[in-house]
Amino acid sequence: MGPPDGTPTTGPGSGPAAADRPELLPTTRRARRYVQLIVGLVLYALSITLLVRAGLGSTPWDVLSQGISRRTDLSFGTITVLVSVVVLLLWVPLRQRPGIGTVANVVVIGALVDPFLALLARLPEPLPLAARIGLVVAGIVLNGLATALYVGVRLGPGPRDGLMTGLVARTGGSTRLVRSSIEVVVVTAGWLLGGTVGLGTLAYALAIGPVVHHLLPRLTVR
């Protein structure tokens, strides 16, 4: 997914051409890009663990990771990385090209989800329903903010976003149809494997688009 951009290209350091080539940006804007990328990915890792800890349903891809994790002796973070690698392999026939942000997405999120889950495990058990709903709301809002942060730097899509855009380009289907189809498949597979699907999953599906749509133009580095 790319941010809306109607800025004309007037030379190095301005417009879409410069924004898509970090070496053309002034040093301060280039530094902001990389800092914003890392902050976004750290917050993204935290957001998905908030949803997992709430136990009311996770994002579609995390339902899949959760289901696989429950069927194996591997941690949620390890499965998250392995799923990302498999998805990246699917980029090859789609002729998608990863960027710095793509690699960082796999490494940073994969490295942080297990520590964040361990930290959240210190919360009292069982959590009151109100607290679990609060975690879902916080997770969705934080996920939208994190997505806008890392997508806004335009340093390469995440593995799952790249799979979606690659399929859209190859099939000619609409973005909404392709994304919905992918998510139905992964959430069904995850549920069958034992992943948690619930109101949190539905709330995420309904809310994440508007949240990202509102924040992305404000956080896009031009």
Tab-separated table of N, CA, C and O in Angstrom, residues 22-66:
chain	number	residue	atom	x	y	z
A	22	PRO	N	16.161	7.063	-1.084
A	22	PRO	CA	16.667	7.696	0.119
A	22	PRO	C	17.943	8.505	-0.095
A	22	PRO	O	18.167	9.506	0.569
A	23	GLU	N	18.804	8.059	-1.031
A	23	GLU	CA	20.072	8.762	-1.230
A	23	GLU	C	19.883	10.171	-1.774
A	23	GLU	O	20.810	10.997	-1.717
A	24	LEU	N	18.697	10.473	-2.326
A	24	LEU	CA	18.433	11.802	-2.858
A	24	LEU	C	17.877	12.759	-1.807
A	24	LEU	O	17.775	13.954	-2.054
A	25	LEU	N	17.510	12.233	-0.649
A	25	LEU	CA	16.926	13.065	0.386
A	25	LEU	C	18.007	13.761	1.202
A	25	LEU	O	19.105	13.227	1.384
A	26	PRO	N	17.718	14.964	1.736
A	26	PRO	CA	18.645	15.600	2.677
A	26	PRO	C	18.888	14.689	3.872
A	26	PRO	O	18.036	13.865	4.223
A	27	THR	N	20.042	14.856	4.516
A	27	THR	CA	20.441	13.955	5.602
A	27	THR	C	19.409	13.883	6.707
A	27	THR	O	19.104	12.804	7.223
A	28	THR	N	18.834	15.027	7.102
A	28	THR	CA	17.878	15.025	8.204
A	28	THR	C	16.625	14.243	7.855
A	28	THR	O	16.097	13.492	8.670
A	29	ARG	N	16.150	14.384	6.625
A	29	ARG	CA	14.955	13.645	6.216
A	29	ARG	C	15.257	12.159	6.063
A	29	ARG	O	14.430	11.300	6.361
A	30	ARG	N	16.471	11.841	5.613
A	30	ARG	CA	16.860	10.443	5.494
A	30	ARG	C	16.924	9.797	6.874
A	30	ARG	O	16.456	8.672	7.070
A	31	ALA	N	17.500	10.531	7.844
A	31	ALA	CA	17.586	10.010	9.208
A	31	ALA	C	16.199	9.807	9.801
A	31	ALA	O	15.928	8.798	10.456
A	32	ARG	N	15.311	10.774	9.536
A	32	ARG	CA	13.944	10.636	10.042
A	32	ARG	C	13.293	9.387	9.471
A	32	ARG	O	12.557	8.669	10.165
A	33	ARG	N	13.577	9.111	8.227
A	33	ARG	CA	12.983	7.942	7.571
A	33	ARG	C	13.346	6.653	8.297
A	33	ARG	O	12.485	5.823	8.577
A	34	TYR	N	14.630	6.495	8.604
A	34	TYR	CA	15.074	5.253	9.233
A	34	TYR	C	14.605	5.167	10.688
A	34	TYR	O	14.240	4.081	11.158
A	35	VAL	N	14.626	6.288	11.396
A	35	VAL	CA	14.133	6.296	12.774
A	35	VAL	C	12.649	5.962	12.796
A	35	VAL	O	12.180	5.144	13.602
A	36	GLN	N	11.881	6.582	11.891
A	36	GLN	CA	10.443	6.333	11.836
A	36	GLN	C	10.153	4.884	11.483
A	36	GLN	O	9.213	4.281	12.018
A	37	LEU	N	10.951	4.307	10.614
A	37	LEU	CA	10.778	2.897	10.253
A	37	LEU	C	10.921	2.011	11.481
A	37	LEU	O	10.062	1.161	11.758
A	38	ILE	N	12.008	2.203	12.233
A	38	ILE	CA	12.266	1.348	13.395
A	38	ILE	C	11.202	1.552	14.467
A	38	ILE	O	10.703	0.581	15.060
A	39	VAL	N	10.844	2.810	14.733
A	39	VAL	CA	9.807	3.084	15.727
A	39	VAL	C	8.497	2.406	15.321
A	39	VAL	O	7.818	1.775	16.140
A	40	GLY	N	8.149	2.517	14.046
A	40	GLY	CA	6.927	1.894	13.562
A	40	GLY	C	6.927	0.385	13.743
A	40	GLY	O	5.924	-0.200	14.169
A	41	LEU	N	8.053	-0.251	13.454
A	41	LEU	CA	8.121	-1.707	13.570
A	41	LEU	C	8.097	-2.162	15.028
A	41	LEU	O	7.499	-3.187	15.354
A	42	VAL	N	8.748	-1.403	15.904
A	42	VAL	CA	8.708	-1.733	17.333
A	42	VAL	C	7.267	-1.635	17.847
A	42	VAL	O	6.775	-2.524	18.556
A	43	LEU	N	6.588	-0.550	17.482
A	43	LEU	CA	5.203	-0.379	17.915
A	43	LEU	C	4.291	-1.444	17.295
A	43	LEU	O	3.328	-1.881	17.926
A	44	TYR	N	4.599	-1.849	16.067
A	44	TYR	CA	3.796	-2.897	15.420
A	44	TYR	C	3.926	-4.207	16.207
A	44	TYR	O	2.924	-4.889	16.444
A	45	ALA	N	5.151	-4.550	16.589
A	45	ALA	CA	5.351	-5.772	17.373
A	45	ALA	C	4.583	-5.703	18.683
A	45	ALA	O	3.938	-6.678	19.099
A	46	LEU	N	4.627	-4.541	19.342
A	46	LEU	CA	3.892	-4.382	20.597
A	46	LEU	C	2.389	-4.503	20.365
A	46	LEU	O	1.680	-5.142	21.151
A	47	SER	N	1.909	-3.919	19.278
A	47	SER	CA	0.457	-3.924	19.014
A	47	SER	C	-0.080	-5.338	18.827
A	47	SER	O	-1.156	-5.674	19.334
A	48	ILE	N	0.647	-6.175	18.092
A	48	ILE	CA	0.114	-7.521	17.860
A	48	ILE	C	0.170	-8.365	19.136
A	48	ILE	O	-0.687	-9.230	19.349
A	49	THR	N	1.134	-8.081	20.010
A	49	THR	CA	1.175	-8.830	21.269
A	49	THR	C	0.069	-8.378	22.215
A	49	THR	O	-0.427	-9.183	23.008
A	50	LEU	N	-0.327	-7.114	22.147
A	50	LEU	CA	-1.473	-6.663	22.946
A	50	LEU	C	-2.731	-7.421	22.540
A	50	LEU	O	-3.518	-7.853	23.393
A	51	LEU	N	-2.927	-7.597	21.234
A	51	LEU	CA	-4.097	-8.324	20.746
A	51	LEU	C	-4.036	-9.799	21.132
A	51	LEU	O	-5.044	-10.390	21.535
A	52	VAL	N	-2.857	-10.390	21.016
A	52	VAL	CA	-2.702	-11.797	21.395
A	52	VAL	C	-2.975	-11.978	22.887
A	52	VAL	O	-3.684	-12.897	23.307
A	53	ARG	N	-2.412	-11.080	23.705
A	53	ARG	CA	-2.576	-11.198	25.163
A	53	ARG	C	-4.021	-11.010	25.589
A	53	ARG	O	-4.487	-11.619	26.553
A	54	ALA	N	-4.771	-10.190	24.848
A	54	ALA	CA	-6.166	-9.961	25.200
A	54	ALA	C	-6.987	-11.242	25.083
A	54	ALA	O	-7.973	-11.427	25.807
A	55	GLY	N	-6.604	-12.121	24.155
A	55	GLY	CA	-7.281	-13.397	24.009
A	55	GLY	C	-8.676	-13.313	23.419
A	55	GLY	O	-9.480	-14.240	23.562
A	56	LEU	N	-8.955	-12.201	22.719
A	56	LEU	CA	-10.274	-12.027	22.108
A	56	LEU	C	-10.216	-12.098	20.591
A	56	LEU	O	-11.182	-11.763	19.909
A	57	GLY	N	-9.079	-12.551	20.071
A	57	GLY	CA	-8.922	-12.636	18.619
A	57	GLY	C	-7.832	-11.703	18.139
A	57	GLY	O	-7.774	-10.545	18.548
A	58	SER	N	-6.964	-12.223	17.273
A	58	SER	CA	-5.819	-11.459	16.784
A	58	SER	C	-6.041	-11.050	15.335
A	58	SER	O	-7.088	-11.316	14.746
A	59	THR	N	-5.029	-10.406	14.744
A	59	THR	CA	-5.081	-10.094	13.326
A	59	THR	C	-5.063	-11.409	12.538
A	59	THR	O	-4.580	-12.431	13.047
A	60	PRO	N	-5.562	-11.423	11.303
A	60	PRO	CA	-5.627	-12.690	10.548
A	60	PRO	C	-4.304	-13.437	10.482
A	60	PRO	O	-4.250	-14.653	10.740
A	61	TRP	N	-3.210	-12.750	10.133
A	61	TRP	CA	-1.923	-13.427	10.019
A	61	TRP	C	-1.426	-13.916	11.379
A	61	TRP	O	-0.757	-14.954	11.469
A	62	ASP	N	-1.757	-13.199	12.441
A	62	ASP	CA	-1.324	-13.625	13.768
A	62	ASP	C	-2.152	-14.803	14.276
A	62	ASP	O	-1.673	-15.599	15.074
A	63	VAL	N	-3.397	-14.914	13.819
A	63	VAL	CA	-4.186	-16.115	14.113
A	63	VAL	C	-3.483	-17.339	13.523
A	63	VAL	O	-3.383	-18.390	14.158
A	64	LEU	N	-2.968	-17.176	12.297
A	64	LEU	CA	-2.238	-18.279	11.664
A	64	LEU	C	-0.977	-18.617	12.449
A	64	LEU	O	-0.710	-19.791	12.737
A	65	SER	N	-0.187	-17.607	12.798
A	65	SER	CA	1.044	-17.845	13.564
A	65	SER	C	0.727	-18.491	14.907
A	65	SER	O	1.438	-19.394	15.368
A	66	GLN	N	-0.328	-18.016	15.542
A	66	GLN	CA	-0.735	-18.568	16.834
A	66	GLN	C	-1.137	-20.036	16.700
A	66	GLN	O	-0.749	-20.880	17.517
